[in-house]
Short mmCIF file of C-alpha atoms in Angstrom, two decimals:
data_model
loop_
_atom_site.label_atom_id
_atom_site.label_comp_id
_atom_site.label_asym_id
_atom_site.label_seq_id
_atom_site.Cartn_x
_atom_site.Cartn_y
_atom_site.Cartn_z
CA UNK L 18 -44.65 6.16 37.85
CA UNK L 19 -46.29 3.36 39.85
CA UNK L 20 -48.90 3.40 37.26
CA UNK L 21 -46.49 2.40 34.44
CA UNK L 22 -44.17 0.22 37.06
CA UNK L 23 -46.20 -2.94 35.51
CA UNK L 24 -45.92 -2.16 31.66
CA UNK L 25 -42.24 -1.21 32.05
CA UNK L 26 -41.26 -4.76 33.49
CA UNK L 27 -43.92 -6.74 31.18
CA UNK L 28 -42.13 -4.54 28.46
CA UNK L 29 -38.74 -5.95 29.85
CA UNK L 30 -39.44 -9.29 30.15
CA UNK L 31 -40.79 -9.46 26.64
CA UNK L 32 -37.81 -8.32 25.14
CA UNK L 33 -36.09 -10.47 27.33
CA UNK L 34 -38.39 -13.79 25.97
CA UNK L 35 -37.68 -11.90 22.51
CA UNK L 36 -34.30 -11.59 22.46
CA UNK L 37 -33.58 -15.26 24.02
CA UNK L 38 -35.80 -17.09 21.04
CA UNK L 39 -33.78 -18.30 18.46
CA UNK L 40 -33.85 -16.44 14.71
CA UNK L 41 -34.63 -19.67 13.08
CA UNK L 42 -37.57 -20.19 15.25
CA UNK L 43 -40.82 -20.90 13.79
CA UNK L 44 -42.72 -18.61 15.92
CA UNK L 45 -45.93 -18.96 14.08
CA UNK L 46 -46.11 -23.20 14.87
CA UNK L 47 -45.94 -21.81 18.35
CA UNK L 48 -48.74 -19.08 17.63
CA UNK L 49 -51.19 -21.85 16.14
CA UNK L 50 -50.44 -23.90 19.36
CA UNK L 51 -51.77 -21.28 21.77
CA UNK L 52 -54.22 -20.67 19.51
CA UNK L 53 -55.59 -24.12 19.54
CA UNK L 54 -55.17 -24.73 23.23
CA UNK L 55 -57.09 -21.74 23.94
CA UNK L 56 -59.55 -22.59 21.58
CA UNK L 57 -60.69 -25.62 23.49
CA UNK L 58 -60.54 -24.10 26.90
CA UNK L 59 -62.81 -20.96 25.53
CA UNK L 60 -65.09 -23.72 24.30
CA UNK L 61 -65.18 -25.57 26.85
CA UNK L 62 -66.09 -22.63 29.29
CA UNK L 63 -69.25 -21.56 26.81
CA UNK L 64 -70.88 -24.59 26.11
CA UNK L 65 -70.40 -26.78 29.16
CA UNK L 66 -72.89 -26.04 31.38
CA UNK L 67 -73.25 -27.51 35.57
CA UNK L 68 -77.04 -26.81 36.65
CA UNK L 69 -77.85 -27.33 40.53
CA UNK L 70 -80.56 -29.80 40.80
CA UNK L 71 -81.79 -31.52 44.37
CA UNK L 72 -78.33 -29.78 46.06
CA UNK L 73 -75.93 -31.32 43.06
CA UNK L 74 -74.76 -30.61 39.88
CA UNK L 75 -75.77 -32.33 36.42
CA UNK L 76 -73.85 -31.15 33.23
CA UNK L 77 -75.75 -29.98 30.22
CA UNK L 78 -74.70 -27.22 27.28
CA UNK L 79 -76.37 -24.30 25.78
CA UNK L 80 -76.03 -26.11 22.16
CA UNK L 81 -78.77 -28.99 23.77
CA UNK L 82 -81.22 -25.65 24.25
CA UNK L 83 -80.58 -23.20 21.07
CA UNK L 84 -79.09 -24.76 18.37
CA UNK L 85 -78.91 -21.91 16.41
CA UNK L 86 -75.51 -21.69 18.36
CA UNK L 87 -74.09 -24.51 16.49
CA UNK L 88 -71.75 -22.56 14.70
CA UNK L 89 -69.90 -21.09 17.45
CA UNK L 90 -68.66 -25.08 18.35
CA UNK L 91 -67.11 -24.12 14.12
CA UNK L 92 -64.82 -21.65 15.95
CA UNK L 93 -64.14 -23.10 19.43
CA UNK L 94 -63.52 -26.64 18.04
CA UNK L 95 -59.69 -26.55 17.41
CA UNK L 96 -58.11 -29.67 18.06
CA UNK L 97 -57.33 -30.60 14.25
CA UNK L 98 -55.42 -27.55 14.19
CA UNK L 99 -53.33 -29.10 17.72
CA UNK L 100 -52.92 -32.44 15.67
CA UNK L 101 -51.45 -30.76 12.72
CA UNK L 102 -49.17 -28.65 14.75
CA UNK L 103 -47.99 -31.25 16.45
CA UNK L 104 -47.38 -33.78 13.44
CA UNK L 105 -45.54 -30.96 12.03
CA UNK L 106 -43.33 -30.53 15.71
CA UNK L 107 -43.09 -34.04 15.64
CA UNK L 108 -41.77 -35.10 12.49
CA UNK L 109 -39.20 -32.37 11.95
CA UNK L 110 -37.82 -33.30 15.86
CA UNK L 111 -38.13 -37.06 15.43
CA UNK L 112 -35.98 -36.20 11.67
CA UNK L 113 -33.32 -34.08 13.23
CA UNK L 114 -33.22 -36.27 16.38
CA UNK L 115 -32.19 -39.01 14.04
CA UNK L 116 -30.01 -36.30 12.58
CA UNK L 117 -28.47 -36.28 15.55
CA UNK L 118 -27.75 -39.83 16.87
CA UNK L 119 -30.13 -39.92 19.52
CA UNK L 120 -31.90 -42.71 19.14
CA UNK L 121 -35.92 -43.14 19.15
CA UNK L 122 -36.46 -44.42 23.03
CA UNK L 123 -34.80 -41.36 23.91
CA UNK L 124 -36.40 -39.10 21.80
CA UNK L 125 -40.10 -40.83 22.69
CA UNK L 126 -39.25 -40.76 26.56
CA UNK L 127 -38.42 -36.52 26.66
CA UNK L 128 -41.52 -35.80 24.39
CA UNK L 129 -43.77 -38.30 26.56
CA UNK L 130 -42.65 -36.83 29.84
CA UNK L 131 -43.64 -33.31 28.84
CA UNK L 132 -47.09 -35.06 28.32
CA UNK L 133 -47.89 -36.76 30.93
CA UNK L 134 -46.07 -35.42 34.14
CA UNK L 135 -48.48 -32.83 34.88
CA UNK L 136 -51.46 -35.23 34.32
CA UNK L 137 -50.10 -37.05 37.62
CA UNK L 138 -50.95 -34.02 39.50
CA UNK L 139 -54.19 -34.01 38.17
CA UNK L 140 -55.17 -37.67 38.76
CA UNK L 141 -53.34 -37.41 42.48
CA UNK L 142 -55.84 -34.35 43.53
CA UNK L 143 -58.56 -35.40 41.98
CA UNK L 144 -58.45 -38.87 43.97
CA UNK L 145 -58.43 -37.24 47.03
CA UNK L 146 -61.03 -34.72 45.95
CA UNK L 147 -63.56 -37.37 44.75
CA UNK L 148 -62.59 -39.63 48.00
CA UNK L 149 -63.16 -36.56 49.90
CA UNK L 150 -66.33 -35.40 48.33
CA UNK L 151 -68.00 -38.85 48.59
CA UNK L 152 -67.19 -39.22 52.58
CA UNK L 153 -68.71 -35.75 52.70
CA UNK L 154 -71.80 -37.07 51.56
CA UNK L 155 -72.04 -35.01 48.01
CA UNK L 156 -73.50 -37.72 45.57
CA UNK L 157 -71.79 -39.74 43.62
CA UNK L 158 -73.92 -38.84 40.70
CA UNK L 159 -72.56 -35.31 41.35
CA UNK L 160 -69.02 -37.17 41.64
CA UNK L 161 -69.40 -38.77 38.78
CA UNK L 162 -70.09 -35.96 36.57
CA UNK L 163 -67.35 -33.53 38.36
CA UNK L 164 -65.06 -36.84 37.35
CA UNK L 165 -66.09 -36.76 33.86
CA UNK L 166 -65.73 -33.14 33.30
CA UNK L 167 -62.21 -33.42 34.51
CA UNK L 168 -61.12 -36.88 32.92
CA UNK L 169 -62.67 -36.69 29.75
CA UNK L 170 -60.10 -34.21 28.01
CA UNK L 171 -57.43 -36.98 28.63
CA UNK L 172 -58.61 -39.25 25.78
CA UNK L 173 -56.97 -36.39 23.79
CA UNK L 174 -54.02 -36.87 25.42
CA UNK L 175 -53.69 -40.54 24.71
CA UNK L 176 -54.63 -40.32 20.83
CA UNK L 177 -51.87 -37.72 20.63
CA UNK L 178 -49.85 -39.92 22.70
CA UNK L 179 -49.89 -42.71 20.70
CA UNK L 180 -49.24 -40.96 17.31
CA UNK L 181 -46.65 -39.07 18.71
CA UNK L 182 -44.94 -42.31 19.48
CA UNK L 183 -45.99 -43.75 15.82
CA UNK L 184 -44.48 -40.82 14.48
CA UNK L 185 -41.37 -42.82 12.96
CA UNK L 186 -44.24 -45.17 10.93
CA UNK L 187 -47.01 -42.51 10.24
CA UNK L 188 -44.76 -39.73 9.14
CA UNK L 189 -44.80 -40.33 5.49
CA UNK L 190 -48.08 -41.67 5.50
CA UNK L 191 -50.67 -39.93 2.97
CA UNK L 192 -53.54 -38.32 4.71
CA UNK L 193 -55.74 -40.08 2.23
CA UNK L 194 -55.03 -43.25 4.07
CA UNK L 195 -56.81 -42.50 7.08
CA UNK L 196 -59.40 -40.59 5.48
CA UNK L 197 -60.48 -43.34 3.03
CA UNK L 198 -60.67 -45.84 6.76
CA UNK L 199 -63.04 -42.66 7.93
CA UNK L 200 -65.30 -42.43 5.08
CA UNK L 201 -65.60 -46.21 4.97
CA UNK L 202 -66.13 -46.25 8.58
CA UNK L 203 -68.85 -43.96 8.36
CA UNK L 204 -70.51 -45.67 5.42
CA UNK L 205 -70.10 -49.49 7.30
CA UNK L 206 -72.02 -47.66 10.32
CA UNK L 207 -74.39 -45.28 8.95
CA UNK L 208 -75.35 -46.64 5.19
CA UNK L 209 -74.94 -50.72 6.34
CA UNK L 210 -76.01 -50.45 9.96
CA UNK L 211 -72.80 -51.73 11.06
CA UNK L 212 -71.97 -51.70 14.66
CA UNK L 213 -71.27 -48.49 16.43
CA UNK L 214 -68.13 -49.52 18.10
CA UNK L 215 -66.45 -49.54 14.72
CA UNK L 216 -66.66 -46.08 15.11
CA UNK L 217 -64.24 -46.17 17.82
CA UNK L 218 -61.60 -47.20 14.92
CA UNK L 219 -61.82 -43.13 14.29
CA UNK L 220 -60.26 -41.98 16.94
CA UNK L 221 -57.30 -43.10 16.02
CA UNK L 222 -57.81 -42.21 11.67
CA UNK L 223 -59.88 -39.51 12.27
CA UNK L 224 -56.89 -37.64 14.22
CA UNK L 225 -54.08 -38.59 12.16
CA UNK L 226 -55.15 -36.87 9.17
CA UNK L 227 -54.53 -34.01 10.37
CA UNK L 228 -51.22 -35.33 12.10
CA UNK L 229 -50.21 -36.59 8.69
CA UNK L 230 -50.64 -33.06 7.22
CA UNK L 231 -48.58 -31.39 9.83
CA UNK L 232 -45.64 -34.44 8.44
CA UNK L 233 -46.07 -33.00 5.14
CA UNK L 234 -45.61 -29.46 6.56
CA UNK L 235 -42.73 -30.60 7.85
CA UNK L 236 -41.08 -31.79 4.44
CA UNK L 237 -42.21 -29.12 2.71
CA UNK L 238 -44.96 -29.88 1.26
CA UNK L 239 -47.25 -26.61 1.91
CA UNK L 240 -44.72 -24.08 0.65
CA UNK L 241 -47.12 -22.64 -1.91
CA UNK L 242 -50.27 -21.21 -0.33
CA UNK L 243 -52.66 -22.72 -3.31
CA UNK L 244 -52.58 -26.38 -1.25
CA UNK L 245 -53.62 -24.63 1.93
CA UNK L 246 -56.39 -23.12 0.06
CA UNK L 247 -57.43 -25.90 -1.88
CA UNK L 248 -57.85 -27.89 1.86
CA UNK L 249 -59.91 -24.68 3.09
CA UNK L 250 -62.27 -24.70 0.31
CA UNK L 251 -62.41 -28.68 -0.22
CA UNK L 252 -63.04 -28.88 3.76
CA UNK L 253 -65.99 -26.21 3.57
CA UNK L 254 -67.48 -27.88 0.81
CA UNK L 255 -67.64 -31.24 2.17
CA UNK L 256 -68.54 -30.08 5.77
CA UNK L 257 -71.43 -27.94 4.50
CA UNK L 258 -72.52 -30.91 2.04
CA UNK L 259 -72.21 -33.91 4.96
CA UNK L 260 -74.49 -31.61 7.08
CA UNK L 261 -76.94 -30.44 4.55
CA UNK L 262 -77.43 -33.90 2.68
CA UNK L 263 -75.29 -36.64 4.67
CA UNK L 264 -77.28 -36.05 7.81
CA UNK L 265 -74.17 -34.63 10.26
CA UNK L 266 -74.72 -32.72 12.80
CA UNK L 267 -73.67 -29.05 12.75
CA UNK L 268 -72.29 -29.53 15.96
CA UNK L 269 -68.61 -30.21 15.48
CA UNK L 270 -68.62 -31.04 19.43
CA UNK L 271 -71.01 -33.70 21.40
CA UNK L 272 -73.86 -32.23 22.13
CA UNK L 273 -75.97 -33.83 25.54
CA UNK L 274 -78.84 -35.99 24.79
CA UNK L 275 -77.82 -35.97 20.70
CA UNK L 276 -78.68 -38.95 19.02
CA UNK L 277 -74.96 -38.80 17.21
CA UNK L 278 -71.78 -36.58 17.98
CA UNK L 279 -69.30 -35.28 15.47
CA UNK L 280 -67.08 -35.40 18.12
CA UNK L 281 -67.00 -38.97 19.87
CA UNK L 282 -66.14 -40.62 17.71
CA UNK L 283 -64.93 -39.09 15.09
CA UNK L 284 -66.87 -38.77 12.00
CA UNK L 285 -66.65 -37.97 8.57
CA UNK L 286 -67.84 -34.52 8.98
CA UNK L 287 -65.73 -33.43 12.08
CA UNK L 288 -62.07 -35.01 9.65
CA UNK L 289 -63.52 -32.81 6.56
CA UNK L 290 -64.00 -29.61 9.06
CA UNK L 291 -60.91 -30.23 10.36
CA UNK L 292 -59.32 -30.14 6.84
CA UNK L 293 -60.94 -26.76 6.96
CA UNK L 294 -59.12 -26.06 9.86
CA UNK L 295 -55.35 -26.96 8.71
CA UNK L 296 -56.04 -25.35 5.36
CA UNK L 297 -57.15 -21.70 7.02
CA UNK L 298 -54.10 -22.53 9.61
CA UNK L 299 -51.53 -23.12 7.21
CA UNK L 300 -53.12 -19.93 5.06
CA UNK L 301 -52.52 -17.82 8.40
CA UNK L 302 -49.07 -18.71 8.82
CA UNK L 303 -47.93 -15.05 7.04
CA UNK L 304 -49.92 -13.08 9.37
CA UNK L 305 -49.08 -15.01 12.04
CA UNK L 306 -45.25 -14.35 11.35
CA UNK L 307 -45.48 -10.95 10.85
CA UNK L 308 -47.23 -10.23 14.40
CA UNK L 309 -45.20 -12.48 16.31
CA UNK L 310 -42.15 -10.40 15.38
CA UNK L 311 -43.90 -7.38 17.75
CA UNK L 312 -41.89 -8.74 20.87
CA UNK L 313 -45.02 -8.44 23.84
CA UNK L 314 -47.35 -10.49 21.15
CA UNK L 315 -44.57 -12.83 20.63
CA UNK L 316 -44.04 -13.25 24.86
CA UNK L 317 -47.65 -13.72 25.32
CA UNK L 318 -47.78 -17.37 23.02
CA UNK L 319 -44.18 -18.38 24.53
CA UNK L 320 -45.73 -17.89 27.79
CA UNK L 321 -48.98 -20.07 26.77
CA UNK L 322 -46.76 -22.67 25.43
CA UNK L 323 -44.95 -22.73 28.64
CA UNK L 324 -48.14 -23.88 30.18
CA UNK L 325 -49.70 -25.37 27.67
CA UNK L 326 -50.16 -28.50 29.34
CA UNK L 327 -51.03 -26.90 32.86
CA UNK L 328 -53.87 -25.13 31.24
CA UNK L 329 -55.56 -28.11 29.00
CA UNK L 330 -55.50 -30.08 32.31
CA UNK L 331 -56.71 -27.38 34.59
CA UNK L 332 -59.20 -25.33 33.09
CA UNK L 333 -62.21 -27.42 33.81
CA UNK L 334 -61.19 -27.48 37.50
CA UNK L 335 -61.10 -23.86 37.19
CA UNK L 336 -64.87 -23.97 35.89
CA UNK L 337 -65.72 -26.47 38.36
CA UNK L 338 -64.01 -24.74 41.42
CA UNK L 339 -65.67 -21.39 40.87
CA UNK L 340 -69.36 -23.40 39.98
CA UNK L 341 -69.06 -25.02 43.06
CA UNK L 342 -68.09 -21.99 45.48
CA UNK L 343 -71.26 -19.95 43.68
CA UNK L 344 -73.42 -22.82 45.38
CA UNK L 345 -73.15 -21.17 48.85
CA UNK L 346 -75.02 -18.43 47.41
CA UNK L 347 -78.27 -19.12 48.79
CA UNK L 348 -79.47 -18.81 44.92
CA UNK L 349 -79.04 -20.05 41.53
CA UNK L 350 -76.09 -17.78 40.08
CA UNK L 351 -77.23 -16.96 36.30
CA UNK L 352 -75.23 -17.78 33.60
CA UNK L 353 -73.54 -20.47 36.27
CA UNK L 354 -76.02 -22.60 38.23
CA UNK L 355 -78.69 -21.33 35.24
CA UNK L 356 -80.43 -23.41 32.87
CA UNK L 357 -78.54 -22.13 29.49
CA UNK L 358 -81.28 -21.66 27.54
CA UNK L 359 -81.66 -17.75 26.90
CA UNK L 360 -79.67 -15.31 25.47
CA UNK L 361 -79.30 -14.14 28.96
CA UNK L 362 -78.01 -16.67 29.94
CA UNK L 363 -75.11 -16.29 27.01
CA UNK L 364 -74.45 -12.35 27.96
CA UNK L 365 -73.97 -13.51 31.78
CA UNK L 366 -71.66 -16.27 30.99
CA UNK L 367 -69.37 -13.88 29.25
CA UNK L 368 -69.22 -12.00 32.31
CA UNK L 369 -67.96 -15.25 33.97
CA UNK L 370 -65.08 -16.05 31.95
CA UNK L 371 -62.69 -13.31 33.57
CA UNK L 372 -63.77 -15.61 36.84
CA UNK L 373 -63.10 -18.59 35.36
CA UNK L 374 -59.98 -17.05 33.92
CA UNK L 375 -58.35 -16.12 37.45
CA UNK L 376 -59.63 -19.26 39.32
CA UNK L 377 -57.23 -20.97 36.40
CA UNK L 378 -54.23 -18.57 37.28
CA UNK L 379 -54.47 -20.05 41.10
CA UNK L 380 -54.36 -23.16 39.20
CA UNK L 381 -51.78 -22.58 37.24
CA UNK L 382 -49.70 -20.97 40.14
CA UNK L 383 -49.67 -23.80 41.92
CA UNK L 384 -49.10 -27.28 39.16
CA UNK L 385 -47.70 -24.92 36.29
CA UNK L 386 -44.13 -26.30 37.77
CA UNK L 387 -45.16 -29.84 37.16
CA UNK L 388 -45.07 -29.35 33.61
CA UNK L 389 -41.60 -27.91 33.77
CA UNK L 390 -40.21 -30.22 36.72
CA UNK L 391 -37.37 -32.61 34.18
CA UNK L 392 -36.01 -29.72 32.87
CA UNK L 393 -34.83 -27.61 35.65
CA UNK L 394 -31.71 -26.43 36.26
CA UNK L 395 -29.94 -26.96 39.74
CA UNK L 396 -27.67 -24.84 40.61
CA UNK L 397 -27.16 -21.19 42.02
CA UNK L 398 -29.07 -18.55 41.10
CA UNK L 399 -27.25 -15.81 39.47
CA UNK L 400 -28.02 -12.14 40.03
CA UNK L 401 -28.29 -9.02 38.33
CA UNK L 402 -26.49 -5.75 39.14
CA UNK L 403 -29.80 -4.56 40.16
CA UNK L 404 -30.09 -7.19 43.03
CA UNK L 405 -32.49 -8.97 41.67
CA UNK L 406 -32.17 -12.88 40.36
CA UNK L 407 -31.55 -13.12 36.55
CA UNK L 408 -31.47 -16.71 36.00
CA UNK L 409 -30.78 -17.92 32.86
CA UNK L 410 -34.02 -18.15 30.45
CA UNK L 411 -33.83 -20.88 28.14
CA UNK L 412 -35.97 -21.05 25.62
CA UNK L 413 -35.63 -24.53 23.54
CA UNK L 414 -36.65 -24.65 19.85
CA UNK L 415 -38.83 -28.05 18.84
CA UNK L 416 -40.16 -25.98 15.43
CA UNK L 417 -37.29 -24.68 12.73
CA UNK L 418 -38.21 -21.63 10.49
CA UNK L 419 -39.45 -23.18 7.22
CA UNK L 420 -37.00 -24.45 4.52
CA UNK L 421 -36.55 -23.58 1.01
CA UNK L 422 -38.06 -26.32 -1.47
CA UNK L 423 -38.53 -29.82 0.04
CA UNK L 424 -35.11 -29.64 2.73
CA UNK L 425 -35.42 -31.60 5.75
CA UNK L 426 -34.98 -30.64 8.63
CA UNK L 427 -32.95 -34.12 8.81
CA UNK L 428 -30.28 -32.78 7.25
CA UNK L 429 -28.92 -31.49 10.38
CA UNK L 430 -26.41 -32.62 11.87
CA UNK L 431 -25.24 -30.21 15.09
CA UNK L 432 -23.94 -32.03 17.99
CA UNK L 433 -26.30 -29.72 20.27
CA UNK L 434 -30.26 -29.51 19.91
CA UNK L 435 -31.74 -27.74 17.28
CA UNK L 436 -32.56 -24.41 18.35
CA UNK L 437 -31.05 -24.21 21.99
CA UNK L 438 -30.37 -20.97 23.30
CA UNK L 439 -29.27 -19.78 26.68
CA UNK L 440 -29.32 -15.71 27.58
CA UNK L 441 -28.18 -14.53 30.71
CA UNK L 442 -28.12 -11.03 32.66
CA UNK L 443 -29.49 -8.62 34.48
CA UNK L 444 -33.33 -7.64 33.07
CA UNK L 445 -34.45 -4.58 34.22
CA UNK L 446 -37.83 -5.65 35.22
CA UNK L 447 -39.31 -8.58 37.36
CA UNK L 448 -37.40 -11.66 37.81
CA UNK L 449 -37.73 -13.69 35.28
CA UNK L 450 -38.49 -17.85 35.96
CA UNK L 451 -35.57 -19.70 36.77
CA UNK L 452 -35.93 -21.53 33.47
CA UNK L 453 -38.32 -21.09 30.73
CA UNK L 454 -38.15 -23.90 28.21
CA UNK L 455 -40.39 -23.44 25.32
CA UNK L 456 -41.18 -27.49 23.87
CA UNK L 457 -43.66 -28.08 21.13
#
C-alpha cells in the first residue's frame, strides 16, 4: 500500500488539474510551451560545458570539439517554436481583452508582470552571489563567466518582451515583412561587407517571424494542415541549402570560438529553421490534442507551465550549483569538470542530467512562488472532509480551443476572463497548491 501511496495521490491530483481546466482550453498551445521551454534547458545542459582550469571555471561546449554533433543543437534549439506560441497566446488575449473593455496598459502590465517578477529574484541573488564570490577571492574571470551563463538567457526575455508589448501593431503583420529585413540583412553583411552590428537589427525581425505566425494561428489562418506542411518542407529546404551553399553554420546555436553564430544574431538560416520548427509544431497539434486528453500527461505540461518562468531562469544555476560543489572533489568529475571532447564524455553527461534535474527542483522549491506572487489569493484556507487543505485550484485559460473558419477570438464579449475556472473540494490525495494559475 505504501508502495502505491505516491501514484494514488499523483493520480488524484491529476484528475484534479484535469477536471479544473476548462473544455475550451487549447491544451496543445500549452503542450508546445513545455515543450519548448524544456527544449532549451535540455540544450543548454548538453552543450554548455564549465572546465576547471588554474582552480576556476572557463565555459566551452562539446559542439567546439565534435562537430559531428551539430545536429543535436536541430532538436534542442526551440525558441521559434516559444515565439510562435506566444504570438499565438498573445494575439488571441490582446483580441478578446479588447473584447472585453480592458484596455491595453492593463492588459500589457498583467502579461509583463508574469515576465519579469521572477527575474528580480534572480538578479537580487545573483548580486550577492557575485559580490560574495569576488570578496572570497574566486576570480573575476570565473565571475564573469558564472555571470554570463546566468544573464545571457535574459536577452530572450526582452525580445519577447518587447513584441509582446507590440503585439497591438505586429499582430497583422505578414511574416514576409520581417523575413525580407532578414534576408537583406544577411546579404548587406555577408555579400556587401556591411557592418556586423546591422546584424543586431535581427534580433528583433528574426524573432517576430515566428511571432507573426503564431498571430495568424490565432485568426485562423493554419486550419488546414497543407500550410503547416508547406512551412516544414520550405524551412528544410532552405536550411539545408543556406548551410550547404550559403556558408551557415549547422549549428543553429553559438558555438565558442566560431567565426559566425546562427544564433547571435539571428541569421538567415536560424529564421528558415525556425520556419521548420512552427511548420512541424503546428503539424503536431493533432497528436498533441489527443494525448493531452490522458489526464496525468495533461497535469505534467500544466505543471511546467506553472513554472515555466522559474525554470528558464533557474536551470543554469542548477548546472552551475552542482559544477561548482563537484570542485571539492579533489579531481576533475568527467562529463562535468571534463574537457567535452569524447564520446565519453557525452555518455557521462547523460548520467548528470538527473543531478542537474534535482539541483533545479531545490531551485524551483524555493523562487517557483515568485512567479506566482500577483495572483494569490488571501484568504482562509478551506479544508477537505479528509482534514486536509483543499484550496481552490484555479487554473486560468490565456489559449481558446481553435475556431471554425477565420472567427476571432475577439468576438467575445463575457464580462469575466476567457477561460476562468475555479474548482473547489476535498481531493483525495496531497494538498494541492493554494492556487494554481495556468498563464500563457
Amino acid at each position: 500500500m505504501r508502495v502505491r501511496e505516491p501514484q494514488t495521490r499523483w493520480s488524484a491530483l491529476a484528475d484534479r488539474i484535469d477536471s479544473a481546466t476548462p473544455a475550451h482550453r487549447d491544451r496543445a498551445v500549452d503542450a508546445l510551451r513545455a515543450l519548448a521551454i524544456l527544449g532549451v534547458v535540455l540544450g543548454h545542459w548538453l552543450v554548455t560545458a564549465l572546465t576547471s582550469a588554474d582552480g576556476g571555471l572557463s565555459t566551452t561546449s562539446p559542439l567546439a570539439h565534435m562537430v559531428g554533433l551539430a545536429p543535436v543543437s536541430w532538436v534542442f534549439q526551440t525558441l521559434a517554436v516559444f515565439f510562435l506560441v506566444g504570438g499565438h497566446v498573445a494575439a488571441q488575449g490582446y483580441a478578446s481583452a479588447r473584447g472585453r473593455g480592458v484596455p491595453y496598459g492593463q492588459w500589457i502590465r498583467q502579461r509583463l508582470g508574469r515576465l519579469f517578477r521572477p527575474v528580480a529574484a534572480v538578479l537580487v541573488l545573483w548580486s550577492v552571489a557575485a559580490g560574495g564570490m569576488l570578496l572570497g577571492g574566486v576570480g573575476t574571470d570565473t565571475v564573469r563567466t558564472l555571470l554570463k551563463l546566468v544573464l545571457s538567457p535574459l536577452w530572450f526575455l526582452l525580445v519577447f518582451a518587447a513584441l509582446t508589448a507590440a503585439t497591438p501593431l505586429v499582430a497583422r503583420l505578414s511574416p514576409l515583412w520581417p523575413l525580407a529585413v532578414v534576408a537583406s540583412v544577411d546579404v548587406w553583411r555577408f555579400g556587401f561587407g556591411g557592418p556586423e552590428g546591422i546584424g543586431w537589427v535581427n534580433v528583433a525581425a528574426g524573432w517576430l517571424v515566428p511571432y507573426t505566425l503564431g498571430a495568424a494561428w490565432s485568426r485562423g489562418s493554419f486550419t488546414r494542415r497543407t500550410p503547416a506542411a508547406l512551412l516544414l518542407g520550405g524551412g528544410i529546404a532552405a536550411t539545408a541549402a543556406l548551410i550547404v551553399w550559403g556558408g551557415y553554420p549547422a549549428s543553429m546555436v553559438g558555438v565558442p570560438g566560431a567565426a559566425l553564430s546562427n544564433l547571435n544574431p539571428p541569421t538567415l538560416a536560424a529564421v528558415a529553421f525556425g520556419l521548420a520548427q512552427c511548420g512541424l509544431a503546428l503539424l503536431l497539434r493533432g497528436p498533441l490534442t489527443r494525448a493531452m486528453n490522458r489526464p496525468r500527461a495533461w497535469a505534467k505540461v500544466a505543471l511546467v507551465n506553472l513554472s515555466a518562468m522559474t525554470i528558464f531562469l533557474w536551470h543554469q544555476t542548477a548546472m552551475m550549483a552542482v559544477t561548482a560543489l563537484g570542485l571539492l572533489v579533489s579531481t576533475d568529475l568527467p562529463g562535468l569538470h571534463t574537457v567535452p571532447a569524447s564520446a565519453e564524455w557525452i555518455a557521462v553527461r547523460l548520467l548528470w542530467l538527473p543531478v542537474f534535474g534535482a539541483a533545479l527542483a531545490v531551485c524551483w522549491a524555493a523562487f517557483h512562488t515568485y512567479e506566482q506572487a500577483g495572483g494569490r489569493r488571501r484568504g482562509r484556507t478551506r479544508r477537505g472532509s479528509s482534514g486536509t487543505p483543499a484550496a481552490p485550484s484555479r487554473i486560468v485559460a490565456s489559449s481558446a480551443a481553435p475556431t471554425r473558419g477565420n472567427a476571432s477570438p475577439a468576438s467575445r464579449t463575457d464580462s469575466t476572463p476567457v477561460g476562468e475556472s475555479t474548482v473547489t473540494g476535498p481531493v483525495s490525495g496531497p494538498a494541492a497548491p493554494a492556487k494554481e494559475t495556468l498563464h500563457a
